[in-house]
Short mmCIF file of C-alpha atoms in Angstrom, two decimals:
data_model
loop_
_atom_site.label_atom_id
_atom_site.label_comp_id
_atom_site.label_asym_id
_atom_site.label_seq_id
_atom_site.Cartn_x
_atom_site.Cartn_y
_atom_site.Cartn_z
CA MET A 14 -98.98 61.77 149.62
CA SER A 15 -95.98 64.03 149.01
CA LYS A 16 -95.11 67.23 150.78
CA MET A 17 -93.07 70.36 150.06
CA TYR A 18 -90.44 71.80 152.35
CA TYR A 19 -88.12 74.76 151.98
CA THR A 20 -84.53 75.63 153.27
CA LYS A 21 -83.16 78.97 154.47
CA GLU A 22 -80.89 78.88 151.28
CA HIS A 23 -84.14 78.83 149.20
CA GLU A 24 -84.12 75.24 147.99
CA TRP A 25 -87.46 73.24 147.92
CA VAL A 26 -87.78 69.62 148.38
CA LYS A 27 -90.68 67.34 147.76
CA ILE A 28 -90.63 64.34 149.82
CA ASP A 29 -92.58 61.08 148.67
CA GLY A 30 -91.68 58.10 150.92
CA ASN A 31 -87.83 58.00 151.00
CA ILE A 32 -87.55 59.90 147.69
CA ALA A 33 -86.75 63.71 147.76
CA THR A 34 -87.12 65.77 144.64
CA VAL A 35 -85.03 69.05 144.80
CA GLY A 36 -85.15 72.44 143.13
CA ILE A 37 -84.97 76.17 143.98
CA SER A 38 -87.82 78.35 145.07
CA ASP A 39 -89.73 80.74 142.91
CA TYR A 40 -88.25 83.51 145.09
CA ALA A 41 -84.74 82.33 144.44
CA ALA A 42 -85.31 82.07 140.64
CA HIS A 43 -86.64 85.60 140.68
CA GLN A 44 -83.74 86.97 142.71
CA LEU A 45 -81.14 85.31 140.46
CA GLY A 46 -82.64 86.52 137.32
CA ASP A 47 -82.18 84.79 133.83
CA ILE A 48 -80.66 81.34 134.48
CA THR A 49 -78.03 80.46 131.91
CA PHE A 50 -76.38 77.32 133.32
CA VAL A 51 -77.21 74.44 135.83
CA GLU A 52 -74.45 72.17 136.83
CA LEU A 53 -76.47 68.97 137.76
CA PRO A 54 -74.97 66.61 140.32
CA LYS A 55 -73.44 63.29 139.22
CA LEU A 56 -75.68 60.19 139.58
CA GLY A 57 -74.89 58.41 142.87
CA LYS A 58 -73.39 61.39 144.49
CA ALA A 59 -73.80 61.06 148.17
CA VAL A 60 -74.33 64.39 150.06
CA LYS A 61 -75.20 65.33 153.64
CA GLN A 62 -77.97 67.73 154.53
CA PHE A 63 -77.03 71.31 153.83
CA GLU A 64 -73.81 70.41 151.87
CA VAL A 65 -73.33 71.44 148.31
CA LEU A 66 -75.33 69.42 145.88
CA CYS A 67 -74.72 71.28 142.62
CA ALA A 68 -74.45 74.74 141.19
CA ILE A 69 -76.49 77.25 139.15
CA GLU A 70 -75.54 80.27 137.23
CA SER A 71 -77.58 83.31 136.20
CA VAL A 72 -76.49 86.31 134.00
CA LYS A 73 -75.59 87.96 137.21
CA ALA A 74 -73.80 85.49 139.37
CA ALA A 75 -72.88 81.86 140.18
CA SER A 76 -74.54 80.18 143.25
CA ASP A 77 -74.33 76.80 145.06
CA ILE A 78 -77.32 74.57 145.59
CA TYR A 79 -77.34 72.81 148.83
CA ALA A 80 -78.78 69.47 149.58
CA PRO A 81 -82.07 69.84 151.66
CA VAL A 82 -81.69 66.42 153.08
CA SER A 83 -78.95 63.77 153.31
CA GLY A 84 -78.86 60.98 150.62
CA SER A 85 -77.56 59.89 147.24
CA VAL A 86 -78.60 61.23 143.81
CA LEU A 87 -81.02 58.97 141.91
CA SER A 88 -81.72 60.99 138.80
CA VAL A 89 -81.18 64.33 137.37
CA ASN A 90 -83.24 66.62 135.11
CA GLU A 91 -81.23 66.57 131.98
CA THR A 92 -83.54 69.04 130.23
CA LEU A 93 -81.70 71.62 132.14
CA ASN A 94 -78.63 71.03 130.27
CA THR A 95 -80.17 72.57 127.15
CA ARG A 96 -82.97 74.59 128.57
CA PRO A 97 -81.80 76.19 131.98
CA GLU A 98 -84.39 78.95 131.38
CA ILE A 99 -87.08 76.65 132.58
CA VAL A 100 -85.78 77.44 136.22
CA ASN A 101 -87.27 80.85 135.55
CA GLU A 102 -90.38 79.73 133.84
CA SER A 103 -91.37 76.89 136.29
CA PRO A 104 -88.96 76.84 139.33
CA GLU A 105 -91.13 74.73 141.69
CA GLU A 106 -92.47 72.24 139.02
CA SER A 107 -90.72 71.54 135.63
CA ALA A 108 -87.31 72.73 136.84
CA TRP A 109 -86.61 70.06 139.52
CA MET A 110 -82.97 69.38 139.55
CA ALA A 111 -82.41 66.05 141.19
CA THR A 112 -84.03 63.20 142.93
CA MET A 113 -82.30 61.71 146.10
CA LYS A 114 -82.71 58.67 148.05
CA MET A 115 -83.03 59.84 151.66
CA THR A 116 -81.02 58.34 154.28
CA ASP A 117 -82.50 60.20 157.40
CA PRO A 118 -86.08 61.18 157.40
CA SER A 119 -85.80 62.85 160.70
CA GLU A 120 -83.92 65.72 158.99
CA VAL A 121 -87.34 67.16 157.69
CA ALA A 122 -87.56 68.60 161.18
CA LYS A 123 -84.99 71.14 160.16
CA LEU A 124 -86.95 72.28 156.99
CA MET A 125 -89.69 74.84 156.80
CA SER A 126 -93.24 74.51 155.53
CA ARG A 127 -94.43 76.82 152.79
CA GLU A 128 -96.08 79.03 155.33
CA GLN A 129 -92.91 79.23 157.51
CA TYR A 130 -90.80 79.84 154.52
CA ASP A 131 -93.00 82.76 153.33
CA GLU A 132 -92.64 84.24 156.74
CA TYR A 133 -88.96 83.77 156.61
CA ARG A 134 -88.66 85.45 153.23
CA LYS A 135 -90.51 88.53 154.51
CA GLY A 136 -87.88 88.98 157.12
CA LEU A 137 -84.95 89.08 154.48
CA MET B 29 -72.65 105.44 154.18
CA GLU B 30 -72.15 106.27 150.48
CA LEU B 31 -74.85 108.46 149.14
CA LEU B 32 -75.79 107.38 145.68
CA ARG B 33 -76.39 109.98 142.95
CA GLU B 34 -79.52 109.68 140.80
CA THR B 35 -80.14 110.54 137.13
CA PRO B 36 -83.16 112.67 136.11
CA LEU B 37 -84.86 109.50 135.15
CA ILE B 38 -84.91 107.72 138.56
CA GLY B 39 -88.61 108.25 138.90
CA ARG B 40 -89.14 106.57 135.44
CA HIS B 41 -86.92 103.69 136.39
CA ARG B 42 -89.01 103.11 139.55
CA GLU B 43 -92.27 103.29 137.53
CA GLN B 44 -90.78 100.90 135.05
CA LYS B 45 -89.98 98.48 137.76
CA ALA B 46 -86.13 98.61 137.24
CA LEU B 47 -83.86 96.71 139.51
CA LEU B 48 -81.66 99.56 140.86
CA ALA B 49 -78.10 99.03 142.10
CA PRO B 50 -74.98 101.07 142.79
CA PHE B 51 -72.71 101.61 139.81
CA GLY B 52 -69.82 104.16 139.92
CA GLY B 53 -71.41 106.02 142.89
CA TRP B 54 -74.87 106.15 141.09
CA ASN B 55 -78.06 104.37 141.68
CA MET B 56 -78.66 102.80 138.15
CA PRO B 57 -81.01 100.38 136.64
CA ILE B 58 -79.57 96.99 136.06
CA GLN B 59 -82.59 95.55 134.35
CA TYR B 60 -86.25 96.20 134.01
CA GLU B 61 -89.19 93.83 134.28
CA GLY B 62 -88.44 91.58 131.36
CA GLY B 63 -85.00 90.68 132.39
CA ILE B 64 -81.39 91.01 131.09
CA LEU B 65 -81.56 88.36 128.25
CA ALA B 66 -84.77 89.76 126.87
CA GLU B 67 -83.25 93.34 126.83
CA HIS B 68 -80.22 92.12 125.04
CA ARG B 69 -82.09 90.47 122.42
CA TRP B 70 -84.19 93.47 121.93
CA CYS B 71 -81.15 95.54 121.36
CA ARG B 72 -79.66 93.00 118.88
CA GLU B 73 -82.95 92.87 116.85
CA LYS B 74 -84.87 96.17 117.35
CA ALA B 75 -83.99 99.17 119.45
CA ALA B 76 -83.04 99.55 123.18
CA LEU B 77 -82.86 102.75 125.10
CA PHE B 78 -80.18 103.24 127.90
CA ASP B 79 -79.96 105.92 130.46
CA VAL B 80 -76.38 106.86 130.60
CA CYS B 81 -76.83 110.27 132.33
CA HIS B 82 -74.21 109.22 134.90
CA MET B 83 -71.44 109.52 132.48
CA GLY B 84 -69.28 112.67 132.87
CA GLU B 85 -69.04 115.37 130.23
CA PHE B 86 -66.42 118.30 130.22
CA LEU B 87 -66.44 121.25 127.98
CA TYR B 88 -63.06 122.90 126.80
CA ARG B 89 -63.01 126.25 125.10
CA GLY B 90 -59.68 127.83 123.78
CA ASP B 91 -56.98 127.13 121.46
CA ILE B 92 -56.34 123.40 121.46
CA VAL B 93 -52.57 123.52 121.02
CA ASP B 94 -51.78 126.69 123.12
CA GLY B 95 -54.17 125.65 126.07
CA GLY B 96 -52.22 122.40 126.32
CA LEU B 97 -55.03 120.06 125.25
CA GLU B 98 -53.01 118.39 122.66
CA ASP B 99 -50.63 116.75 125.12
CA VAL B 100 -53.40 115.41 127.48
CA PHE B 101 -54.61 112.25 125.66
CA THR B 102 -53.15 109.36 123.76
CA PHE B 103 -54.35 111.00 120.51
CA SER B 104 -54.21 114.41 118.78
CA VAL B 105 -57.24 116.50 119.55
CA ALA B 106 -56.20 119.20 116.99
CA SER B 107 -56.36 116.60 114.10
CA ILE B 108 -60.06 115.61 114.80
CA PRO B 109 -62.17 117.32 112.24
CA GLU B 110 -65.06 119.27 113.54
CA GLY B 111 -68.19 116.99 113.69
CA ARG B 112 -66.15 113.92 114.58
CA SER B 113 -65.19 112.17 117.66
CA ARG B 114 -62.18 109.98 118.74
CA TYR B 115 -61.73 107.31 121.31
CA GLY B 116 -58.65 107.07 123.42
CA PHE B 117 -57.06 107.31 126.81
CA LEU B 118 -56.00 109.53 129.70
CA LEU B 119 -52.87 107.98 131.13
CA ASN B 120 -50.69 108.19 134.19
CA GLU B 121 -47.02 108.51 134.10
CA HIS B 122 -46.55 104.75 134.25
CA GLY B 123 -48.86 104.35 131.10
CA GLY B 124 -51.75 103.08 133.21
CA VAL B 125 -55.25 104.06 132.08
CA ILE B 126 -56.79 106.70 134.20
CA ASP B 127 -59.83 106.55 131.93
CA ASP B 128 -60.91 105.71 128.45
CA LEU B 129 -62.88 108.42 126.85
CA ILE B 130 -64.25 109.97 123.71
CA VAL B 131 -63.42 113.61 122.59
CA PHE B 132 -65.96 115.38 120.38
CA ARG B 133 -64.65 118.09 118.23
CA LEU B 134 -67.58 120.60 118.42
CA ALA B 135 -65.72 123.54 116.81
CA LYS B 136 -62.31 124.76 116.03
CA ASP B 137 -61.71 125.93 119.56
CA GLU B 138 -64.19 123.82 121.42
CA VAL B 139 -64.38 120.20 122.41
CA MET B 140 -66.53 117.90 124.70
CA ILE B 141 -64.81 115.18 126.64
CA VAL B 142 -67.07 112.18 127.64
CA VAL B 143 -65.69 110.04 130.49
CA ASN B 144 -66.91 107.24 132.68
CA ALA B 145 -69.07 107.99 135.72
CA GLY B 146 -66.90 106.40 138.46
CA THR B 147 -63.72 108.23 137.20
CA ALA B 148 -65.21 111.62 136.26
CA GLY B 149 -64.28 113.61 139.31
CA ASN B 150 -60.55 112.43 139.25
CA ASP B 151 -60.51 112.88 135.46
CA PHE B 152 -61.56 116.51 135.73
CA GLY B 153 -58.76 117.35 138.03
CA VAL B 154 -56.05 115.43 136.10
CA ILE B 155 -57.11 117.08 132.84
CA ARG B 156 -57.24 120.57 134.44
CA SER B 157 -53.76 120.03 135.98
CA ARG B 158 -52.34 119.32 132.52
CA LEU B 159 -53.87 122.37 130.78
CA LYS B 160 -51.97 125.75 130.71
CA ALA B 161 -53.35 128.04 133.30
CA GLY B 162 -55.39 130.81 132.37
CA ALA B 163 -55.35 130.14 128.64
CA THR B 164 -58.61 128.34 128.46
CA GLN B 165 -62.02 127.71 129.82
CA PHE B 166 -62.46 124.22 131.12
CA SER B 167 -65.72 123.12 132.84
CA ASP B 168 -67.58 120.13 134.15
CA ILE B 169 -70.93 120.10 132.51
CA SER B 170 -71.99 116.62 133.69
CA SER B 171 -74.80 117.67 136.06
CA ALA B 172 -76.37 119.93 133.42
CA THR B 173 -75.99 117.27 130.65
CA GLY B 174 -78.36 114.44 130.09
CA LYS B 175 -77.34 111.59 127.95
CA LEU B 176 -79.59 108.77 126.24
CA ASP B 177 -78.25 106.11 124.15
CA PRO B 178 -80.76 104.52 121.75
CA GLN B 179 -78.97 101.42 120.21
CA GLY B 180 -80.15 98.54 117.93
CA PRO B 181 -80.75 98.01 114.23
CA LEU B 182 -84.15 99.99 114.27
CA SER B 183 -82.68 102.92 116.35
CA ARG B 184 -82.07 104.98 113.24
CA ASP B 185 -85.76 104.74 112.22
CA VAL B 186 -86.89 105.51 115.65
CA VAL B 187 -84.69 108.51 116.17
CA ALA B 188 -85.16 109.78 112.78
CA ASP B 189 -89.10 109.64 113.09
CA LEU B 190 -88.63 111.80 116.29
CA LEU B 191 -85.91 114.07 115.53
CA GLY B 192 -85.89 114.52 111.71
CA ARG B 193 -84.50 113.39 108.55
CA ASN B 194 -80.88 114.54 109.01
CA ILE B 195 -80.39 111.72 111.41
CA PRO B 196 -79.93 108.84 108.93
CA SER B 197 -77.03 110.81 107.27
CA ILE B 198 -74.86 110.86 110.28
CA PRO B 199 -71.84 108.48 109.61
CA TYR B 200 -70.14 106.21 112.19
CA PHE B 201 -68.12 108.22 114.79
CA ARG B 202 -69.46 111.47 113.63
CA PHE B 203 -72.33 113.64 115.28
CA ILE B 204 -74.44 116.65 114.45
CA THR B 205 -75.46 119.55 116.71
CA THR B 206 -79.25 119.83 116.31
CA ASP B 207 -82.55 120.95 117.91
CA VAL B 208 -84.05 118.41 120.13
CA LEU B 209 -87.33 119.23 121.86
CA GLY B 210 -86.49 122.84 121.51
CA SER B 211 -83.00 122.73 122.83
CA LYS B 212 -79.62 122.45 121.45
CA ALA B 213 -78.40 118.81 121.54
CA ILE B 214 -75.63 116.64 120.30
CA VAL B 215 -76.66 113.47 118.28
CA SER B 216 -73.64 111.22 117.77
CA ARG B 217 -73.44 107.85 115.77
CA THR B 218 -71.53 106.13 118.56
CA GLY B 219 -72.47 103.60 121.36
CA TYR B 220 -70.98 100.62 123.18
CA THR B 221 -73.27 97.62 122.05
CA GLY B 222 -71.92 96.65 118.71
CA GLU B 223 -75.21 97.88 117.17
CA LEU B 224 -76.03 100.79 115.10
CA GLY B 225 -77.02 103.50 117.47
CA TYR B 226 -76.78 106.95 118.91
CA GLU B 227 -75.62 108.93 121.90
CA ILE B 228 -77.84 112.03 122.50
CA PHE B 229 -76.50 114.64 124.75
CA LEU B 230 -79.08 117.15 125.75
CA PRO B 231 -79.90 119.58 128.59
CA ALA B 232 -80.54 117.54 131.77
CA GLU B 233 -83.97 118.99 132.28
CA LYS B 234 -85.13 117.66 128.85
CA THR B 235 -84.00 114.03 129.55
CA VAL B 236 -87.32 112.77 130.81
CA GLU B 237 -89.27 114.20 127.94
CA LEU B 238 -86.98 112.59 125.36
CA TRP B 239 -86.99 109.29 127.18
CA ASP B 240 -90.77 109.31 127.16
CA LYS B 241 -91.05 110.30 123.49
CA LEU B 242 -88.45 107.70 122.39
CA LEU B 243 -90.28 104.93 124.41
CA LYS B 244 -93.68 105.82 123.04
CA ASP B 245 -92.37 104.01 119.81
CA PRO B 246 -93.25 100.35 120.23
CA ARG B 247 -89.91 99.50 118.53
CA MET B 248 -87.90 100.97 121.53
CA LYS B 249 -87.74 99.48 124.97
CA PRO B 250 -85.59 100.47 128.05
CA ALA B 251 -82.57 98.35 128.77
CA GLY B 252 -80.37 98.29 131.84
CA LEU B 253 -76.66 98.00 132.68
CA GLY B 254 -76.91 94.23 132.82
CA ALA B 255 -77.81 94.04 129.15
CA ARG B 256 -75.22 96.71 128.34
CA ASP B 257 -72.50 94.75 129.86
CA LEU B 258 -73.33 91.63 127.85
CA LEU B 259 -73.69 93.50 124.71
CA ARG B 260 -70.37 95.14 125.02
CA LEU B 261 -68.55 91.98 126.13
CA GLU B 262 -69.94 90.11 123.07
CA VAL B 263 -68.20 92.63 120.88
CA GLY B 264 -65.12 92.54 122.85
CA TYR B 265 -65.16 96.11 124.05
CA SER B 266 -63.22 96.95 127.25
CA LEU B 267 -64.96 98.06 130.52
CA TYR B 268 -63.19 100.46 132.63
CA GLY B 269 -62.63 99.12 136.16
CA ASN B 270 -62.59 95.53 134.75
CA ASP B 271 -60.43 95.39 131.63
CA LEU B 272 -58.78 98.69 132.18
CA ASP B 273 -57.44 100.58 135.15
CA GLU B 274 -54.51 102.60 136.41
CA THR B 275 -52.33 99.40 136.51
CA ILE B 276 -53.07 98.29 132.95
CA THR B 277 -51.59 100.01 129.98
CA PRO B 278 -53.33 100.27 126.53
CA LEU B 279 -50.65 97.94 125.04
CA GLU B 280 -51.41 95.23 127.52
CA ALA B 281 -55.16 95.89 126.96
CA GLY B 282 -54.66 95.27 123.15
CA LEU B 283 -55.69 98.88 122.47
CA GLU B 284 -52.52 100.20 120.88
CA ALA B 285 -54.63 101.30 117.88
CA PHE B 286 -55.91 104.14 120.13
CA VAL B 287 -52.47 105.33 120.93
CA ASN B 288 -50.76 107.80 118.67
CA PHE B 289 -47.03 107.64 119.29
CA ASP B 290 -46.54 110.60 116.95
CA SER B 291 -48.17 112.93 119.60
CA GLU B 292 -46.84 113.85 123.04
CA PHE B 293 -48.67 112.77 126.11
CA ILE B 294 -47.93 111.72 129.75
CA GLY B 295 -47.30 108.12 129.86
CA LYS B 296 -45.69 107.87 126.39
CA ASP B 297 -42.29 107.11 127.71
CA ALA B 298 -43.47 104.33 129.88
CA LEU B 299 -45.43 102.88 126.86
CA LEU B 300 -42.22 103.15 124.65
CA ARG B 301 -40.15 101.36 127.28
CA GLN B 302 -42.74 98.73 127.60
CA ARG B 303 -42.88 98.31 123.80
CA ALA B 304 -38.97 97.98 123.74
CA THR B 305 -38.69 95.43 126.57
CA GLY B 306 -41.70 93.51 125.53
CA LEU B 307 -44.99 92.91 127.40
CA LYS B 308 -45.02 90.70 130.44
CA ARG B 309 -48.72 90.20 130.00
CA SER B 310 -51.27 90.75 127.17
CA LYS B 311 -54.96 90.77 126.46
CA VAL B 312 -56.60 87.38 125.76
CA SER B 313 -60.11 86.68 124.57
CA PHE B 314 -61.53 83.21 124.95
CA ARG B 315 -64.55 81.07 124.57
CA VAL B 316 -65.60 78.47 127.09
CA GLY B 317 -66.66 75.00 125.95
CA SER B 318 -70.06 75.11 127.80
CA ARG B 319 -72.68 77.49 128.99
CA ARG B 320 -70.68 78.14 132.12
CA SER B 321 -69.77 81.90 132.73
CA PRO B 322 -66.25 82.92 133.63
CA ARG B 323 -66.41 86.12 135.79
CA HIS B 324 -64.28 88.92 136.86
CA HIS B 325 -60.92 87.86 138.50
CA TYR B 326 -61.08 84.06 137.87
CA GLU B 327 -57.76 82.41 137.41
CA ILE B 328 -56.41 81.41 133.82
CA TRP B 329 -54.34 78.27 133.64
CA SER B 330 -52.45 76.85 130.71
CA GLY B 331 -51.73 73.24 131.41
CA ASP B 332 -50.47 73.21 135.06
CA ARG B 333 -49.30 76.80 135.12
CA LYS B 334 -51.27 79.76 136.21
CA VAL B 335 -50.80 82.25 133.38
CA GLY B 336 -53.19 85.20 134.31
CA ILE B 337 -56.62 86.40 135.43
CA THR B 338 -59.87 87.20 133.74
CA THR B 339 -60.83 90.71 133.64
CA SER B 340 -64.44 90.28 132.31
CA GLY B 341 -66.66 87.38 131.72
CA GLY B 342 -70.13 86.27 131.05
CA PHE B 343 -72.68 84.31 129.14
CA ALA B 344 -72.87 85.18 125.56
CA PRO B 345 -76.64 84.85 124.52
CA MET B 346 -75.71 85.08 120.78
CA LEU B 347 -73.26 82.23 121.00
CA GLY B 348 -74.77 80.16 123.86
CA CYS B 349 -71.53 79.83 125.62
CA GLY B 350 -69.31 81.60 128.19
CA ILE B 351 -66.93 84.10 126.88
CA GLY B 352 -64.28 86.12 128.59
CA LEU B 353 -61.37 88.69 128.35
CA GLY B 354 -58.34 88.48 130.54
CA LEU B 355 -54.66 89.31 131.02
CA VAL B 356 -52.14 86.59 130.54
CA SER B 357 -48.51 85.80 129.84
CA PRO B 358 -48.16 86.67 126.10
CA GLU B 359 -47.46 83.11 124.88
CA ALA B 360 -50.80 81.97 126.45
CA ALA B 361 -52.74 84.51 124.33
CA ALA B 362 -51.88 82.90 120.91
CA MET B 363 -54.86 81.85 118.86
CA GLU B 364 -56.37 78.49 119.59
CA THR B 365 -54.37 78.07 122.79
CA GLU B 366 -56.29 75.67 125.21
CA LEU B 367 -56.88 77.20 128.53
CA THR B 368 -58.67 76.29 131.79
CA ILE B 369 -60.54 78.89 133.74
CA ARG B 370 -60.71 78.17 137.46
CA HIS B 371 -62.26 79.68 140.58
CA GLU B 372 -62.79 77.74 143.80
CA ASN B 373 -64.09 74.26 142.84
CA VAL B 374 -65.03 75.40 139.32
CA SER B 375 -62.97 74.50 136.29
CA MET B 376 -63.98 75.35 132.72
CA PRO B 377 -62.06 74.46 129.49
CA ALA B 378 -61.66 77.41 127.18
CA THR B 379 -60.04 78.28 123.93
CA VAL B 380 -58.37 81.59 122.81
CA CYS B 381 -60.30 83.18 119.96
CA GLU B 382 -60.40 86.42 118.00
CA LEU B 383 -62.54 89.40 118.70
CA PRO B 384 -65.22 90.25 118.30
CA PHE B 385 -67.00 87.15 119.78
CA TYR B 386 -70.16 88.21 118.00
CA ARG B 387 -69.95 89.49 114.43
CA GLY B 388 -73.58 89.95 113.33
CA GLY B 389 -73.89 93.41 114.80
CA SER B 390 -75.24 96.34 112.89
CA VAL B 391 -72.87 98.87 114.15
CA ARG B 392 -71.65 100.07 110.76
CA LYS B 393 -74.92 99.85 108.76
#
C-alpha cells in the first residue's frame, strides 16, 4: 500500500516499499505557471534528503526540485523531455519526475501528510 | 512601503482573475486564468487585448523648432508628417538611454510623446528642461489618458467592426484621430508584439467601456504582461530596463537605425566618439539548443572566456527553445558564434542568430 507525503518545498513523494516516486504538488505547479522545461536527474544519481534533485522552469522562473528522501535515482519520466506541460495538466499523477531507491525509511517522519501539507499551505 | 498605482481597469482585472504584480510602480496583470502560453498563442493567431494605461503620455503644443523640441530626441520631430509616428530615444550626455519612446505628430504644432511607465516622471522633467522656457505648452496627460492595445492578426477585423470602416486603411506607423465611444481618440497602427495591431489612446474614463466592448467579440481575449514580454522578445524588440537603460547606448543596443546623426541632440557627441573609437560591447541575439530559458543577467561565455551578460531571455513558444538578447564583446556577436549561457550550476549551449527570432508575424499585413 503506497502513501503520499509532501515537503515544505512543495514536492510530493509516493512511497511503496523502499521505492519513492517524486513530483511537485498541484499547488506548486499552479504557482509556477506554464512549465516549459524539466531537467530530469541522471540515472543512478545519489542524493540526500532535501538536497537538489533536479530543476524545473516555467515561463516565469527557474526553480530547483529537492529530494524528499535520500536515495539513488532508479528511473526518470522521459515524457517530460518533450511534454513538460503535463506538469501543469497532471502534477500529482502523470507528471512524476523520478523514482528513487530509498536508503533511510525513517526520513518519512520529516515529511507532511496531505492534511498537514494543506494546513501548511494555508499559512503561506 | 511602495504604493502601487492602478489603471482604470483594475476592477476588470480582478474580475477576470488576473495575477497582479508590480511593474514600473503599477499593479499590473501578468496573466489571466488561461496562462501566459495560451495568451501568447491567442495573440499570434487571433486577437489579444492589453491594458497599457500605465504608459506615459505627454502633449506638446507650440512651434517644434523654436520651442526646442527638435533637439530633444535622437530624431527630427519637425520632419515627421502629420498622422505619422516615429520611434527613438531620449539620451543622457553620455549617450545612455533615458527612455525609448514614440512621438506622434498630431498637427503642425502639436505632438504626443508616449513613454514607458517606470520612467515617465523622470522623462517629463528631462524633456521640459530641454525645451525653451515660455515658448511652449508642455503637459503630462498620462492620468487623463487611457491606452488599450488590441494586437493580433484578427485585431483589424475586431477593431473595425467596433470603430468603423476607416480603421483598415491605417498603414503601419500611422494613426488617425477619430471618435471612439463619443470621445476624441487616437487609433495608431503600432504595437510591440510583432503582430498586426493598434494602440488606442482615449480619455481615461472611457477605458472600461472600450475594454468591455472589445472583449465582447469572441475573437478577442485579454492578455497580460507575461505574454507581452514573450511576444516582444520573439521578435527581438528591446525592453526598457532590461535591454536598454542609462548605461547602454543605442549603438551598443543595435538600434542605430533610430538615431539620426544629421539632427542635433544631447548625447550625440558621446555617440560619435563611441562610433569613432569602436564599440567595446554590442548587442547579441542567440538561440539556446534546448527548451531551457536564459534569463536577465546570466553570464555569456565564449569558450573559456566570459564575454558578456544576457539582458533579456525566455522560452520562445513559436520556436520551442530558449532565446535571448545580451551585450557581449563585439567579436562574440558574429553570426553562428557558439556561446555558453551560464548561471550558478546551469550551463546552456547557444548559437548567435539573426533577428527577429520569429518571422511569421502579421505586423505589416
